[in-house]
Short mmCIF file of C-alpha atoms in Angstrom, two decimals:
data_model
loop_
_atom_site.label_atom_id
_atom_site.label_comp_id
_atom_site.label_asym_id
_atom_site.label_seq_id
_atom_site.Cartn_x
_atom_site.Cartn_y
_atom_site.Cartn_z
CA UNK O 281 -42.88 22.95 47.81
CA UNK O 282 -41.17 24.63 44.95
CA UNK O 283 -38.37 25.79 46.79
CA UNK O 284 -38.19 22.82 48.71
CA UNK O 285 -37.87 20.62 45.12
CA UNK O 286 -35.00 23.83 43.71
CA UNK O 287 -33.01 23.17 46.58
CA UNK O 288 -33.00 19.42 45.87
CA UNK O 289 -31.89 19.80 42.47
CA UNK O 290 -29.03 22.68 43.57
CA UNK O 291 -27.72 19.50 46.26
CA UNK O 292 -28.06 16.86 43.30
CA UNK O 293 -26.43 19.00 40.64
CA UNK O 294 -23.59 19.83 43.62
CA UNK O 295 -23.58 15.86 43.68
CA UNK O 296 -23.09 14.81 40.14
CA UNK O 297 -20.55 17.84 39.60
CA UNK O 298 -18.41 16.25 42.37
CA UNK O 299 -19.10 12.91 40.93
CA UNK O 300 -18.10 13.56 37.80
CA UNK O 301 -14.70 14.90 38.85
CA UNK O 302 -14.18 12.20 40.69
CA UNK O 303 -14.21 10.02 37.18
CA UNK O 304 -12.50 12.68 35.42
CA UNK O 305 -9.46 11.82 37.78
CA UNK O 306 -7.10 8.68 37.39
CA UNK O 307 -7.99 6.97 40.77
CA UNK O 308 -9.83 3.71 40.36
CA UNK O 309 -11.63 2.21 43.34
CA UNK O 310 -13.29 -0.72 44.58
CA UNK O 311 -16.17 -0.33 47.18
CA UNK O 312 -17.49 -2.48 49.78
CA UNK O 313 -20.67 -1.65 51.59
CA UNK O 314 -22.46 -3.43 54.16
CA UNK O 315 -25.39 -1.64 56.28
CA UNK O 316 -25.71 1.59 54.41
CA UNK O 317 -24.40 4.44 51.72
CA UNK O 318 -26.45 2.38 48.99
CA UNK O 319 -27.82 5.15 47.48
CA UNK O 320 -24.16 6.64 47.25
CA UNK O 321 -23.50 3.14 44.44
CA UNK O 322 -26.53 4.90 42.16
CA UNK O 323 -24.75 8.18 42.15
CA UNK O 324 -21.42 6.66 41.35
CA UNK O 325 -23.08 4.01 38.11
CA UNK O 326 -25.56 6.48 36.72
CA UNK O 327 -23.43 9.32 35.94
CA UNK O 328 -20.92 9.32 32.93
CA UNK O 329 -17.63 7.94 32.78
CA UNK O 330 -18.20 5.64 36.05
CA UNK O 331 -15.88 2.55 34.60
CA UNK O 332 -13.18 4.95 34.78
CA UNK O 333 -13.86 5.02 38.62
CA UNK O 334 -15.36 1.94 39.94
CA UNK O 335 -13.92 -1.05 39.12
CA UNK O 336 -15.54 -3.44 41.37
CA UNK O 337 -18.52 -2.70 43.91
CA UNK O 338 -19.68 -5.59 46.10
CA UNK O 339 -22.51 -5.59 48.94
CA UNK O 340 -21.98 -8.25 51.27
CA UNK O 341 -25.32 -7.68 53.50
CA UNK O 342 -25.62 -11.07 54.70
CA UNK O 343 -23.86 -12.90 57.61
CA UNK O 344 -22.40 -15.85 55.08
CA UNK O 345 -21.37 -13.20 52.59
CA UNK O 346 -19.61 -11.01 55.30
CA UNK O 347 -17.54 -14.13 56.60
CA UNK O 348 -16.99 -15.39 52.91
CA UNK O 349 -15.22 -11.88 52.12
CA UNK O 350 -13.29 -11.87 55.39
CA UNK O 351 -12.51 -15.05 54.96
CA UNK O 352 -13.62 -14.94 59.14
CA UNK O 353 -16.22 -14.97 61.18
CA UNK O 354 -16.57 -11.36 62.48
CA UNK O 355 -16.31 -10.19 66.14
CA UNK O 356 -18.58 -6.87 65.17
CA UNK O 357 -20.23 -6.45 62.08
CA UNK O 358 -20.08 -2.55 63.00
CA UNK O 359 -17.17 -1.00 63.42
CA UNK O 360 -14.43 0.95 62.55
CA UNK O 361 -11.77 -2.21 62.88
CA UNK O 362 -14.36 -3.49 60.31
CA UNK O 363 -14.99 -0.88 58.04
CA UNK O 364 -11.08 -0.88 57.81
CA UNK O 365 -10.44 -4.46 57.21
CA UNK O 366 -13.09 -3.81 54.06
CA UNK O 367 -11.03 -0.90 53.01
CA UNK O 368 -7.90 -3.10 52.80
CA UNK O 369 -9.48 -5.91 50.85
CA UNK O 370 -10.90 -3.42 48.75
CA UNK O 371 -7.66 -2.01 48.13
CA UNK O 372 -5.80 -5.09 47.40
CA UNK O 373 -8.42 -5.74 44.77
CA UNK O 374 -8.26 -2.75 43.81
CA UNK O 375 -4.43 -3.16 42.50
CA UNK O 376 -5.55 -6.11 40.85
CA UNK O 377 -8.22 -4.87 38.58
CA UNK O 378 -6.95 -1.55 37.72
CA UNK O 379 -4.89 -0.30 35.36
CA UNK O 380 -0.90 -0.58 35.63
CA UNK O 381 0.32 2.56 37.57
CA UNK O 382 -3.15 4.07 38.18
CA UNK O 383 -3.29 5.31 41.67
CA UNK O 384 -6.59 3.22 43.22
CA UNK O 385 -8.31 3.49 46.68
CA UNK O 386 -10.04 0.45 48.40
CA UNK O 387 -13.45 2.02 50.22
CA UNK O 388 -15.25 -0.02 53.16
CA UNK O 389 -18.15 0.85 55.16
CA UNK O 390 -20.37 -0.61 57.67
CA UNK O 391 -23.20 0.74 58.93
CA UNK O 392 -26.07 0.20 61.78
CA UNK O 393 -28.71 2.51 60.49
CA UNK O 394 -32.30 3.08 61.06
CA UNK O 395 -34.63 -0.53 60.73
CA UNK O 396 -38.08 -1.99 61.27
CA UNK O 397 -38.51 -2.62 64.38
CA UNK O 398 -36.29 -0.15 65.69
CA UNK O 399 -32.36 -0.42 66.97
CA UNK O 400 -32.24 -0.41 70.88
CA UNK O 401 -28.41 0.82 70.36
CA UNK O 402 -27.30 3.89 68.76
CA UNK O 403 -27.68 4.46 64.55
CA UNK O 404 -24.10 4.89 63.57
CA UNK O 405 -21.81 4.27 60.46
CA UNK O 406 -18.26 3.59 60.04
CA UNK O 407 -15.95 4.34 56.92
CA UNK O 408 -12.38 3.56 55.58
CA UNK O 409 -10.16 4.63 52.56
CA UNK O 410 -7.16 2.81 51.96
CA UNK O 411 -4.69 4.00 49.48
CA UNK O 412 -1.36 2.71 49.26
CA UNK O 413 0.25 5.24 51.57
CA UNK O 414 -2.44 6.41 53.43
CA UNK O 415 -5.84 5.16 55.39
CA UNK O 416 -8.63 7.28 56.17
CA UNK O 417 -10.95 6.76 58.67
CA UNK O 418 -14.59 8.38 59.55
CA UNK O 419 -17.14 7.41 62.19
CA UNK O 420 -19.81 9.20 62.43
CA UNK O 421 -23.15 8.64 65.32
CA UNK O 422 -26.93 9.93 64.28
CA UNK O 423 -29.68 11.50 66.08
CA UNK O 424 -32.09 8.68 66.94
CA UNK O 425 -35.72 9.64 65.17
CA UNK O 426 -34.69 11.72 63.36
CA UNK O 427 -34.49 10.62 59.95
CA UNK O 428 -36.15 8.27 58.08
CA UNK O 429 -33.90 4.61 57.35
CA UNK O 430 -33.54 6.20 53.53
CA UNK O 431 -32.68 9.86 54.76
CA UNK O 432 -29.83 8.15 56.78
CA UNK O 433 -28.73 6.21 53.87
CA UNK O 434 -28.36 9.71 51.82
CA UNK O 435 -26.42 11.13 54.80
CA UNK O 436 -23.94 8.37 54.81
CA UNK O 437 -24.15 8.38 50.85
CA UNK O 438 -22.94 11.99 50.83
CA UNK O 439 -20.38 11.30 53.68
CA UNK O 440 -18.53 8.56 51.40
CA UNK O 441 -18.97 10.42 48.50
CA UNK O 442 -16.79 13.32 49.76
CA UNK O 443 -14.14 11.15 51.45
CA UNK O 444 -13.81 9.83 47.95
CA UNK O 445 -13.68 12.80 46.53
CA UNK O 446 -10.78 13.64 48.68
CA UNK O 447 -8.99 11.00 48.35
CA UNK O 448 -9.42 11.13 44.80
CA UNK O 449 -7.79 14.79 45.24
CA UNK O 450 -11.17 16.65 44.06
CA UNK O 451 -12.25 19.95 45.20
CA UNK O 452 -15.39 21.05 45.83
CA UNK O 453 -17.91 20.00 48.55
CA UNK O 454 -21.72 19.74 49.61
CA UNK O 455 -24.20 19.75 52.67
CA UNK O 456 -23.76 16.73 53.94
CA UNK O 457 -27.08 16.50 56.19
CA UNK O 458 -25.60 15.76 59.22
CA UNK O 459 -26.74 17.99 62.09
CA UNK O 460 -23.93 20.31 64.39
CA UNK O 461 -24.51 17.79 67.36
CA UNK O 462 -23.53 14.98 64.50
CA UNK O 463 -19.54 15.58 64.03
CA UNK O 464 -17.80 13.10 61.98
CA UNK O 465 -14.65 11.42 64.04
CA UNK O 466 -12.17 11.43 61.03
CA UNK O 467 -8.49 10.64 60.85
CA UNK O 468 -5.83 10.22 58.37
CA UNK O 469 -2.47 8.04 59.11
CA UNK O 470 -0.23 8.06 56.34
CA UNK O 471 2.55 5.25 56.16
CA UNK O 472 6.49 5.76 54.88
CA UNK O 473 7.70 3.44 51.94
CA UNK O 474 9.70 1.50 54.42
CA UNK O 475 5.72 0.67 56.37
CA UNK O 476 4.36 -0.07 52.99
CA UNK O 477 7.15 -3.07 52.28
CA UNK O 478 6.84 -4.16 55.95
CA UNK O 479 3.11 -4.27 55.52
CA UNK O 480 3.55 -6.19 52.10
CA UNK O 481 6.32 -8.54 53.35
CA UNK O 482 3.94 -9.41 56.29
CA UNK O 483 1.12 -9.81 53.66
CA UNK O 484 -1.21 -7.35 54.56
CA UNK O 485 -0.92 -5.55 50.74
CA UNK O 486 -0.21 -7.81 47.53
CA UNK O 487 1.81 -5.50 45.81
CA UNK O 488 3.27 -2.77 45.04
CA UNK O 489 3.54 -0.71 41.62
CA UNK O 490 6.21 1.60 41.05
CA UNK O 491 5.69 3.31 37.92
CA UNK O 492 8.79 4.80 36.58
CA UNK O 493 7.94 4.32 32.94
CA UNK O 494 7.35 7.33 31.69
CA UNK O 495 6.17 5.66 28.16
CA UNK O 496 2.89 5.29 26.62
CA UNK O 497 1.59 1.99 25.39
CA UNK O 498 -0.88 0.95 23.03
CA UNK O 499 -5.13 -0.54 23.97
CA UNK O 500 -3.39 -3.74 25.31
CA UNK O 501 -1.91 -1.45 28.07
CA UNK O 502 -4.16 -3.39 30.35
CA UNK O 503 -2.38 -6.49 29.78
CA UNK O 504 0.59 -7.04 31.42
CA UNK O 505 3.62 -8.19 29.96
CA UNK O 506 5.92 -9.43 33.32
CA UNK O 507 9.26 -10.14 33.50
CA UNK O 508 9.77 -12.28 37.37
CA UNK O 509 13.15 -12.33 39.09
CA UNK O 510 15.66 -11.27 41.48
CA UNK O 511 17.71 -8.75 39.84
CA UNK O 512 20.17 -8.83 41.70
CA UNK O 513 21.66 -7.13 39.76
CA UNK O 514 19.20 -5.84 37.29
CA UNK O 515 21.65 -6.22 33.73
CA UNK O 516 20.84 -5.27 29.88
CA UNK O 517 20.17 -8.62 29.71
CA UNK O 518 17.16 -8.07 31.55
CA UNK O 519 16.06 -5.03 29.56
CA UNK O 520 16.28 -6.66 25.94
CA UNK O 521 14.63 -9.84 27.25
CA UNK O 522 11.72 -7.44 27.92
CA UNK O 523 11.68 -5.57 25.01
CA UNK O 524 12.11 -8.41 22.36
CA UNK O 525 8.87 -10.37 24.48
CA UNK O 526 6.83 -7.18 24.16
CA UNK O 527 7.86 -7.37 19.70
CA UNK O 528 6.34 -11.28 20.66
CA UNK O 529 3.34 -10.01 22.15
CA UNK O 530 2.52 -6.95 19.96
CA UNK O 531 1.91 -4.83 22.82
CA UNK O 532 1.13 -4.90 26.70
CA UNK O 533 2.11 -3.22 29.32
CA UNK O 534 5.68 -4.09 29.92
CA UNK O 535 7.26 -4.41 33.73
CA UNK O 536 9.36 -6.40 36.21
CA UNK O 537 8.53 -7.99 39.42
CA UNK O 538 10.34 -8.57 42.11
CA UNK O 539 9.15 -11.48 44.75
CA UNK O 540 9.85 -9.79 48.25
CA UNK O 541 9.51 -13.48 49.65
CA UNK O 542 11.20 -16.43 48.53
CA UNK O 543 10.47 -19.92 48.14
CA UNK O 544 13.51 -21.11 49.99
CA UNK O 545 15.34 -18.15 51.59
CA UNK O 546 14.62 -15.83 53.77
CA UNK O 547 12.68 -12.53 53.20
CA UNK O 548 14.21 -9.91 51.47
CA UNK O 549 14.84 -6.50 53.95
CA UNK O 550 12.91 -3.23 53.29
CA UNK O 551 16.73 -2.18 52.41
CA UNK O 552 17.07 -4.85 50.07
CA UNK O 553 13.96 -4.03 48.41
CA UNK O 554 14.89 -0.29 48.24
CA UNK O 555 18.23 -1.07 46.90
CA UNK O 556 16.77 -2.84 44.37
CA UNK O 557 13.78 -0.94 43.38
CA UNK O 558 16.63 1.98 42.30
CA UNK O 559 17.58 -0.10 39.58
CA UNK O 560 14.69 0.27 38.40
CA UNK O 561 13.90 3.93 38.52
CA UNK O 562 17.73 5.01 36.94
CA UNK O 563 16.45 2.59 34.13
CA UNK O 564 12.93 4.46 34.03
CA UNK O 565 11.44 0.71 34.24
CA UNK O 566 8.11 0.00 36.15
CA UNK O 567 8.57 -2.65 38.48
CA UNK O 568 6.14 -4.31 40.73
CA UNK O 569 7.17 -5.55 44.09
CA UNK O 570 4.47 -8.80 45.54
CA UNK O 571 4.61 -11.56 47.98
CA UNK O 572 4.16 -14.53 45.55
CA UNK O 573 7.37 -16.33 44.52
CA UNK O 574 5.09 -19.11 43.35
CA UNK O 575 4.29 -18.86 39.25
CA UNK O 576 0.50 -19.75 40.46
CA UNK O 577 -0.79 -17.35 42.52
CA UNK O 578 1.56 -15.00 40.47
CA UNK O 579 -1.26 -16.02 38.04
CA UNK O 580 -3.89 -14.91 40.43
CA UNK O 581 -2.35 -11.54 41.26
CA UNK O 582 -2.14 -10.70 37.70
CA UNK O 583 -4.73 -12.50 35.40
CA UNK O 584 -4.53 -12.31 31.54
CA UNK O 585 -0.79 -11.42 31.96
CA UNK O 586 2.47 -12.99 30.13
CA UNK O 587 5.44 -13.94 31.89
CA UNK O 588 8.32 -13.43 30.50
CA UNK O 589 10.42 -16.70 31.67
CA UNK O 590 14.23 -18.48 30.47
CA UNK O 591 13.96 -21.99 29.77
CA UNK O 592 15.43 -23.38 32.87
CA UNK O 593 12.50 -21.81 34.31
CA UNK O 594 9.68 -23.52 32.10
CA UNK O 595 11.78 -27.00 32.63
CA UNK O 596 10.79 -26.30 36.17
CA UNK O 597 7.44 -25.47 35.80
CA UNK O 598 6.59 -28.92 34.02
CA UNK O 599 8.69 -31.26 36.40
CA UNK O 600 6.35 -33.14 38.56
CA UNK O 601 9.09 -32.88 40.92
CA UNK O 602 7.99 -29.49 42.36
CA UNK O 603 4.62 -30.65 42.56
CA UNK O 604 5.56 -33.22 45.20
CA UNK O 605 6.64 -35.72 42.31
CA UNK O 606 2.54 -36.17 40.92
CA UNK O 607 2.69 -35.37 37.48
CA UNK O 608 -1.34 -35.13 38.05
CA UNK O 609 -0.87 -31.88 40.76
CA UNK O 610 1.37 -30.32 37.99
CA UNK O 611 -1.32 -30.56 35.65
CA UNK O 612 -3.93 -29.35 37.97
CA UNK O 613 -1.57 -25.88 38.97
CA UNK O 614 -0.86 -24.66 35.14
CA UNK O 615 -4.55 -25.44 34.42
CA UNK O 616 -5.19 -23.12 36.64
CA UNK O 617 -2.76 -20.14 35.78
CA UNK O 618 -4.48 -21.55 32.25
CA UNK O 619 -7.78 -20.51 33.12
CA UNK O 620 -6.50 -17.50 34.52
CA UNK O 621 -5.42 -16.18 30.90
CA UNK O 622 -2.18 -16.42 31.47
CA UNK O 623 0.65 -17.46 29.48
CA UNK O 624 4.45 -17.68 29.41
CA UNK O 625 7.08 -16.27 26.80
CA UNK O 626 9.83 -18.29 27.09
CA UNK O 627 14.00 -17.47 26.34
CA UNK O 628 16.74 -19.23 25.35
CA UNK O 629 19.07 -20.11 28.32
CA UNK O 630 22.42 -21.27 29.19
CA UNK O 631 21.98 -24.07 31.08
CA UNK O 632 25.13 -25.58 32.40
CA UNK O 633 26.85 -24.93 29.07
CA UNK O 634 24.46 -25.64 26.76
CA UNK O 635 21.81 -23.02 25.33
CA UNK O 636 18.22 -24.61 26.17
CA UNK O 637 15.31 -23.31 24.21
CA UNK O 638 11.75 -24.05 25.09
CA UNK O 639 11.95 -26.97 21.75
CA UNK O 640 14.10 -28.81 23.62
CA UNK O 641 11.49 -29.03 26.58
CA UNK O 642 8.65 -32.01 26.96
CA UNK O 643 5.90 -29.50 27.53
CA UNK O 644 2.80 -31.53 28.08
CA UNK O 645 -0.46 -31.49 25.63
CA UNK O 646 -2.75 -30.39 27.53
CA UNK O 647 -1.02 -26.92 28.58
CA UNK O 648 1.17 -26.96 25.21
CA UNK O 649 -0.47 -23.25 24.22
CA UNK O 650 0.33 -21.35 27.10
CA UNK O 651 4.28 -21.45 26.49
CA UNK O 652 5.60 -19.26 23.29
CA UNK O 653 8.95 -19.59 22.47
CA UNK O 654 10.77 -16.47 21.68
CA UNK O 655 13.54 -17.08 18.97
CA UNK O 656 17.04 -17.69 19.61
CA UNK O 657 17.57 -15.43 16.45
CA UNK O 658 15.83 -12.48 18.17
CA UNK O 659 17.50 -12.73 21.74
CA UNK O 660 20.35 -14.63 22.99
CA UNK O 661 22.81 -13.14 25.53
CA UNK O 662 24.38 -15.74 27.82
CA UNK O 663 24.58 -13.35 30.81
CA UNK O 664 23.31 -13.85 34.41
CA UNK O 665 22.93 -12.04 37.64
CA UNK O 666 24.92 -14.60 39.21
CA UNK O 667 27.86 -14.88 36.89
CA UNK O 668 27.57 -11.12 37.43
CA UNK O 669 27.53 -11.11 41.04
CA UNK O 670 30.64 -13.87 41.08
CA UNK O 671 32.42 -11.15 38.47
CA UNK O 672 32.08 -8.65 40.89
CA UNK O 673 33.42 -11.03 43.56
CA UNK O 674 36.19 -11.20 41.59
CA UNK O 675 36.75 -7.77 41.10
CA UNK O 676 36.51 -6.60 44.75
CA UNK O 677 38.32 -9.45 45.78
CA UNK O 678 41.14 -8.29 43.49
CA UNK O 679 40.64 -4.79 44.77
CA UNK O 680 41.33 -6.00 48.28
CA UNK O 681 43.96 -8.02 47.47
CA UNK O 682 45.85 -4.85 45.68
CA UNK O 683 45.21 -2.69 48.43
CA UNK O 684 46.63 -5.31 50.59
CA UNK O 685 49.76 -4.92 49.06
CA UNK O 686 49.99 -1.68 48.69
CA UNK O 687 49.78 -1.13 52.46
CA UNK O 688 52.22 -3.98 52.81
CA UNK O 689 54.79 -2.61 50.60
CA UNK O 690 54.51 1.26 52.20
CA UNK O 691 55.35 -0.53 55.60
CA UNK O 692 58.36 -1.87 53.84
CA UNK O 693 59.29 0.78 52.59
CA UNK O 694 58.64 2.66 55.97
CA UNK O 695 60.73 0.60 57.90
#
């Protein structure tokens, strides 16, 4: 018995140790478990430093919970297709709670484990790790009778506690329990940047971060200070907009985002992403790529956060107009971003001439205190992407024009 008990503390001390590098490393994770690996929850919460780790854990054991996360009804509760789809939803939540440009990993598993009266089929479990360039799958099938329902809970603890230690990039292992007949089926499929936008475009991920900042910010880092548009180009403009709305704040976590999908054009291409996304990272900017060109389930992607927004923009937001012409529905939508936490700093524009500042908008009562104006006296520059873009015209078309000639006058001379 006393050897038995030393060996059970050498596996639990080989358990926190792992554990606790696992929190001792930037990746933040949300878990989903259904089935099984509950025990594997208690050694994540009871050892130190677990809110750097786990940012969200649900258990959705019941049928109505399972199809209220999927948003489905579910062919097979257990299976790898399953345990995957959790892994993606855990991800994309994942991205939402964490902190901007921490690496996080979205965990699902599904289990069928040992029960009273007992399983007719086999007891098996299924795992998934989705980060954002990589999945990693495990499935794994247990000797009937052999354990107990708890000692196959442990077994399928430790199993998901070293896949997250791997894919939180931690060395170090343990005995996992599982037998030599019981050989885990694992894989890993990585995806390319290009896969990653296709996957976002199609809506499969949210978002993605891509951190180039290479600044530190102050305790309101977790707030983020967001500055929406095309940037096409990305100007100085831009840049000081940015910086004078983060003096406006007093801190945040300041970056751009760039809507891959548009309200009333087409998609942008993986190439047109790309292209754009350098901007960024010669400018040593963080910029976030989504799916949501809408301000309102911006607001949903990123709670708590402040957009950074011209005036033309906010004399969009409160037209009833957008909001099929009810004035009611217009309300309803910025409650909502409202309630969300969210609020929008607002620049002066040039608006067909005339410099608009958020004073000279009717910005209704009941919504008044999410818009901040940020003084005229503190940034005004009259520039645009699109005057840019038509400048450029201009310039190329000149270009082509002089070349034109040029050719035309070495014939001339030629002949």
């Amino acid at each position: 018995m006393i050897n038995v008990n030393k060996q059970t503390m050498g596996e639990a001390m080989m358990i926190r140790t792992i554990v606790e590098a696992i929190h001792s490393s930037p990746t933040q994770a949300v878990v989903y478990l259904s089935g099984g690996a509950s025990v594997a929850l208690g050694w994540l919460m009871s050892v130190p430093g677990a809110s750097n780790t786990l940012l969200e854990a649900v258990v959705p054991y019941s049928r109505i919970s399972m199809i209220q996360l999927l948003g489905r009804v579910p062919s097979q509760h257990c299976s790898q297709a399953m345990a995957s789809e959790m892994a993606l939803l855990a991800y994309n939540r994942a991205v939402k709670l964490s902190k901007p440009g921490f690496p996080v990993i979205g965990v699902g598993f599904t289990g069928a484990l040992a029960t009273s009266p007992p399983k007719r089929g086999d007891h098996r479990f299924f795992l998934s790790m989705r980060a954002s360039d990589r999945i990693w799958e495990t499935s794994v099938t247990l000797t009937k009778n052999l354990r107990s329902r708890e000692e196959e809970d442990k077994v399928a603890s430790r199993v998901l506690i070293q896949a997250m230690a791997k894919a939180c990039q931690v060395s170090g292992t343990f005995d996992s329990g599982l037998t030599e007949s019981e050989v885990p089926d694992e894989s890993e499929t990585q995806f390319s940047e290009e896969q990653e936008l296709e996957q976002l475009i199609q809506g499969q991920l949210c978002f993605k971060v891509y951190p180039f900042s290479k600044e530190a910010y102050g305790s309101d880092k977790d707030r983020k200070i967001i500055l929406p548009g095309s940037f096409n180009p990305l100007h100085d403009g831009h840049l000081k907009l940015l910086e004078v709305a983060m003096s406006v704040c007093g801190g945040g976590y300041p970056c751009f985002e760039l809507s891959a999908v548009n309200a009333d054009k087409p998609p942008l291409s993986v190439a047109q992403i790309k292209d754009r996304v350098k901007q960024f990272e010669a400018a040593g900017k963080t910029v976030i790529v989504s799916n949501q060109p809408y301000f309102y389930k911006k607001a949903e992607l990123f709670p708590g956060s402040s957009f950074v927004i011209g005036a033309d923009t906010a004399a969009r937001l409160v037209n009833p107009k957008y909001y099929e012409g009810s004035y009611k529905r217009m309300l309803e939508i910025l409650g909502d971003c409202k309630r969300t936490g969210c609020v929008f700093l607002v620049g002066g524009r040039n608006v067909d001439g005339v410099f608009q500042v958020l004073e000279d908008i009717d910005i209704p009562e009941e919504i008044r205190d999410m818009f901040v104006s940020i003084p005229a006296e503190k940034f005004r520059m009259d520039i645009s992407s699109t005057e840019l873009r038509k400048k450029q015209g201009g310039v190329d078309k000149r270009k082509r024009e002089n070349a034109k000639e040029d050719v035309e006058q070495s014939s001339k001379w030629k002949k």
